[in-house]
């Protein structure tokens, strides 16, 4: 069951990850590996922390949903959805939807999701049973 509850830890993590993504997009934009790969790995973690800031939801279920969502966005890029929807190049909606499909991006999303699953597994292994 999902319930709404604000979590300051995840919210602060979201803000930090958002600023990291902005830095990657602006300051580190000339570093191809960081911009092209690390940014896509971090974005799924950003989505995870954002949702966890406001909702109590089982982690693996959320991670699965984020991966599916990411793949849907990437598929929309394949079909040039930003152009079809009439978004102006350079606008925030255009940037969010994107305009270039890449299988590598899907692998990066999967890597980010696997990091989240591993983190969840590690955190659960340190919790004491009730």
PDB file of C-alpha atoms in Angstrom:
ATOM      1  CA  UNK A   1       0.000   0.000   0.000  1.00  0.00           C
ATOM      2  CA  UNK A   2       1.237   3.460  -0.860  1.00  0.00           C
ATOM      3  CA  UNK A   3       0.817   6.316   1.516  1.00  0.00           C
ATOM      4  CA  UNK A   4       1.760   9.941   1.282  1.00  0.00           C
ATOM      5  CA  UNK A   5       4.425  10.956   3.764  1.00  0.00           C
ATOM      6  CA  UNK A   6       7.141  13.565   3.364  1.00  0.00           C
ATOM      7  CA  UNK A   7      10.686  12.258   3.814  1.00  0.00           C
ATOM      8  CA  UNK A   8      13.294  14.977   4.301  1.00  0.00           C
ATOM      9  CA  UNK A   9      16.251  12.632   3.631  1.00  0.00           C
ATOM     10  CA  UNK A  10      14.995  11.687   0.163  1.00  0.00           C
ATOM     11  CA  UNK A  11      13.974  15.278  -0.540  1.00  0.00           C
ATOM     12  CA  UNK A  12      17.460  16.593   0.247  1.00  0.00           C
ATOM     13  CA  UNK A  13      18.968  13.789  -1.843  1.00  0.00           C
ATOM     14  CA  UNK A  14      16.668  14.840  -4.701  1.00  0.00           C
ATOM     15  CA  UNK A  15      17.859  18.432  -4.486  1.00  0.00           C
ATOM     16  CA  UNK A  16      21.506  17.319  -4.431  1.00  0.00           C
ATOM     17  CA  UNK A  17      21.045  14.973  -7.398  1.00  0.00           C
ATOM     18  CA  UNK A  18      19.152  17.655  -9.305  1.00  0.00           C
ATOM     19  CA  UNK A  19      22.056  20.079  -8.860  1.00  0.00           C
ATOM     20  CA  UNK A  20      24.479  17.365  -9.963  1.00  0.00           C
ATOM     21  CA  UNK A  21      22.392  16.826 -13.114  1.00  0.00           C
ATOM     22  CA  UNK A  22      22.343  20.578 -13.781  1.00  0.00           C
ATOM     23  CA  UNK A  23      26.128  20.690 -13.346  1.00  0.00           C
ATOM     24  CA  UNK A  24      26.518  17.790 -15.767  1.00  0.00           C
ATOM     25  CA  UNK A  25      24.279  19.517 -18.323  1.00  0.00           C
ATOM     26  CA  UNK A  26      25.977  22.896 -18.034  1.00  0.00           C
ATOM     27  CA  UNK A  27      29.489  22.856 -16.586  1.00  0.00           C
ATOM     28  CA  UNK A  28      30.493  19.302 -17.558  1.00  0.00           C
ATOM     29  CA  UNK A  29      28.734  19.238 -20.929  1.00  0.00           C
ATOM     30  CA  UNK A  30      32.030  18.889 -22.803  1.00  0.00           C
ATOM     31  CA  UNK A  31      32.958  15.701 -20.938  1.00  0.00           C
ATOM     32  CA  UNK A  32      31.190  13.156 -23.127  1.00  0.00           C
ATOM     33  CA  UNK A  33      31.350  10.180 -20.752  1.00  0.00           C
ATOM     34  CA  UNK A  34      29.935  12.144 -17.837  1.00  0.00           C
ATOM     35  CA  UNK A  35      27.198  13.852 -19.861  1.00  0.00           C
ATOM     36  CA  UNK A  36      26.200  10.878 -21.981  1.00  0.00           C
ATOM     37  CA  UNK A  37      26.429   8.043 -19.481  1.00  0.00           C
ATOM     38  CA  UNK A  38      26.699   9.178 -15.886  1.00  0.00           C
ATOM     39  CA  UNK A  39      23.855  11.665 -16.314  1.00  0.00           C
ATOM     40  CA  UNK A  40      21.524   8.867 -17.490  1.00  0.00           C
ATOM     41  CA  UNK A  41      22.533   6.649 -14.590  1.00  0.00           C
ATOM     42  CA  UNK A  42      21.949   9.443 -12.081  1.00  0.00           C
ATOM     43  CA  UNK A  43      18.593  10.499 -13.544  1.00  0.00           C
ATOM     44  CA  UNK A  44      16.882   7.239 -12.531  1.00  0.00           C
ATOM     45  CA  UNK A  45      18.278   7.656  -9.013  1.00  0.00           C
ATOM     46  CA  UNK A  46      16.947  11.224  -9.032  1.00  0.00           C
ATOM     47  CA  UNK A  47      13.486   9.967 -10.001  1.00  0.00           C
ATOM     48  CA  UNK A  48      13.658   7.364  -7.222  1.00  0.00           C
ATOM     49  CA  UNK A  49      14.566   9.905  -4.532  1.00  0.00           C
ATOM     50  CA  UNK A  50      11.926  12.334  -5.798  1.00  0.00           C
ATOM     51  CA  UNK A  51       9.109   9.787  -5.544  1.00  0.00           C
ATOM     52  CA  UNK A  52      10.388   8.523  -2.172  1.00  0.00           C
ATOM     53  CA  UNK A  53      10.329  12.136  -0.915  1.00  0.00           C
ATOM     54  CA  UNK A  54       6.539  12.045  -0.955  1.00  0.00           C
ATOM     55  CA  UNK A  55       5.353   8.437  -1.119  1.00  0.00           C
ATOM     56  CA  UNK A  56       5.980   5.270   0.838  1.00  0.00           C
ATOM     57  CA  UNK A  57       6.223   2.628  -1.852  1.00  0.00           C
ATOM     58  CA  UNK A  58       8.084  -0.660  -1.999  1.00  0.00           C
ATOM     59  CA  UNK A  59      11.524  -0.012  -3.487  1.00  0.00           C
ATOM     60  CA  UNK A  60      11.731  -2.793  -6.073  1.00  0.00           C
ATOM     61  CA  UNK A  61       8.264  -1.930  -7.362  1.00  0.00           C
ATOM     62  CA  UNK A  62       9.246   1.741  -7.668  1.00  0.00           C
ATOM     63  CA  UNK A  63      12.558   0.899  -9.358  1.00  0.00           C
ATOM     64  CA  UNK A  64      10.748  -1.308 -11.868  1.00  0.00           C
ATOM     65  CA  UNK A  65       8.281   1.491 -12.592  1.00  0.00           C
ATOM     66  CA  UNK A  66      11.096   3.985 -13.072  1.00  0.00           C
ATOM     67  CA  UNK A  67      12.870   1.679 -15.513  1.00  0.00           C
ATOM     68  CA  UNK A  68       9.674   1.166 -17.534  1.00  0.00           C
ATOM     69  CA  UNK A  69       9.021   4.928 -17.498  1.00  0.00           C
ATOM     70  CA  UNK A  70      12.588   5.614 -18.658  1.00  0.00           C
ATOM     71  CA  UNK A  71      12.229   3.124 -21.499  1.00  0.00           C
ATOM     72  CA  UNK A  72       8.935   4.740 -22.534  1.00  0.00           C
ATOM     73  CA  UNK A  73      10.602   8.162 -22.649  1.00  0.00           C
ATOM     74  CA  UNK A  74      13.458   6.708 -24.711  1.00  0.00           C
ATOM     75  CA  UNK A  75      10.922   5.109 -27.074  1.00  0.00           C
ATOM     76  CA  UNK A  76       9.193   8.481 -27.400  1.00  0.00           C
ATOM     77  CA  UNK A  77      12.556   9.900 -28.432  1.00  0.00           C
ATOM     78  CA  UNK A  78      12.800   7.277 -31.165  1.00  0.00           C
ATOM     79  CA  UNK A  79       9.518   8.527 -32.602  1.00  0.00           C
ATOM     80  CA  UNK A  80      10.541  12.211 -32.186  1.00  0.00           C
ATOM     81  CA  UNK A  81       7.659  12.854 -29.777  1.00  0.00           C
ATOM     82  CA  UNK A  82       9.039  16.264 -28.747  1.00  0.00           C
ATOM     83  CA  UNK A  83       8.825  17.442 -32.364  1.00  0.00           C
ATOM     84  CA  UNK A  84       5.430  15.792 -32.912  1.00  0.00           C
ATOM     85  CA  UNK A  85       4.077  17.526 -29.802  1.00  0.00           C
ATOM     86  CA  UNK A  86       5.319  20.860 -31.113  1.00  0.00           C
ATOM     87  CA  UNK A  87       7.828  21.539 -28.340  1.00  0.00           C
ATOM     88  CA  UNK A  88      10.324  24.246 -29.207  1.00  0.00           C
ATOM     89  CA  UNK A  89      13.902  22.957 -29.418  1.00  0.00           C
ATOM     90  CA  UNK A  90      15.743  24.064 -26.289  1.00  0.00           C
ATOM     91  CA  UNK A  91      12.566  24.432 -24.214  1.00  0.00           C
ATOM     92  CA  UNK A  92      12.244  22.543 -20.927  1.00  0.00           C
ATOM     93  CA  UNK A  93       9.606  20.093 -22.272  1.00  0.00           C
ATOM     94  CA  UNK A  94      11.801  19.442 -25.320  1.00  0.00           C
ATOM     95  CA  UNK A  95      14.830  18.784 -23.113  1.00  0.00           C
ATOM     96  CA  UNK A  96      12.859  16.532 -20.730  1.00  0.00           C
ATOM     97  CA  UNK A  97      11.393  14.391 -23.510  1.00  0.00           C
ATOM     98  CA  UNK A  98      14.603  14.507 -25.529  1.00  0.00           C
ATOM     99  CA  UNK A  99      15.030  13.904 -29.218  1.00  0.00           C
ATOM    100  CA  UNK A 100      17.533  11.123 -29.819  1.00  0.00           C
ATOM    101  CA  UNK A 101      16.971   7.442 -29.140  1.00  0.00           C
ATOM    102  CA  UNK A 102      19.894   5.344 -27.900  1.00  0.00           C
ATOM    103  CA  UNK A 103      20.135   1.755 -26.716  1.00  0.00           C
ATOM    104  CA  UNK A 104      23.097   2.893 -24.610  1.00  0.00           C
ATOM    105  CA  UNK A 105      20.746   5.214 -22.703  1.00  0.00           C
ATOM    106  CA  UNK A 106      18.530   2.243 -21.848  1.00  0.00           C
ATOM    107  CA  UNK A 107      21.607   0.373 -20.603  1.00  0.00           C
ATOM    108  CA  UNK A 108      22.495   3.388 -18.451  1.00  0.00           C
ATOM    109  CA  UNK A 109      18.963   3.478 -17.022  1.00  0.00           C
ATOM    110  CA  UNK A 110      19.284  -0.243 -16.270  1.00  0.00           C
ATOM    111  CA  UNK A 111      22.650   0.369 -14.569  1.00  0.00           C
ATOM    112  CA  UNK A 112      21.118   3.110 -12.412  1.00  0.00           C
ATOM    113  CA  UNK A 113      18.221   0.842 -11.496  1.00  0.00           C
ATOM    114  CA  UNK A 114      20.607  -2.003 -10.653  1.00  0.00           C
ATOM    115  CA  UNK A 115      22.525   0.380  -8.378  1.00  0.00           C
ATOM    116  CA  UNK A 116      19.247   1.203  -6.645  1.00  0.00           C
ATOM    117  CA  UNK A 117      18.397  -2.490  -6.236  1.00  0.00           C
ATOM    118  CA  UNK A 118      21.884  -3.182  -4.867  1.00  0.00           C
ATOM    119  CA  UNK A 119      21.552  -0.254  -2.468  1.00  0.00           C
ATOM    120  CA  UNK A 120      18.167  -1.533  -1.340  1.00  0.00           C
ATOM    121  CA  UNK A 121      19.610  -5.018  -0.785  1.00  0.00           C
ATOM    122  CA  UNK A 122      22.549  -3.630   1.213  1.00  0.00           C
ATOM    123  CA  UNK A 123      20.294  -1.423   3.338  1.00  0.00           C
ATOM    124  CA  UNK A 124      17.957  -4.349   4.078  1.00  0.00           C
ATOM    125  CA  UNK A 125      20.882  -6.552   5.088  1.00  0.00           C
ATOM    126  CA  UNK A 126      21.930  -4.002   7.746  1.00  0.00           C
ATOM    127  CA  UNK A 127      18.464  -3.694   9.283  1.00  0.00           C
ATOM    128  CA  UNK A 128      17.819  -5.736  12.350  1.00  0.00           C
ATOM    129  CA  UNK A 129      14.777  -7.979  12.311  1.00  0.00           C
ATOM    130  CA  UNK A 130      11.859  -6.702  14.410  1.00  0.00           C
TER     131      UNK A 130
END
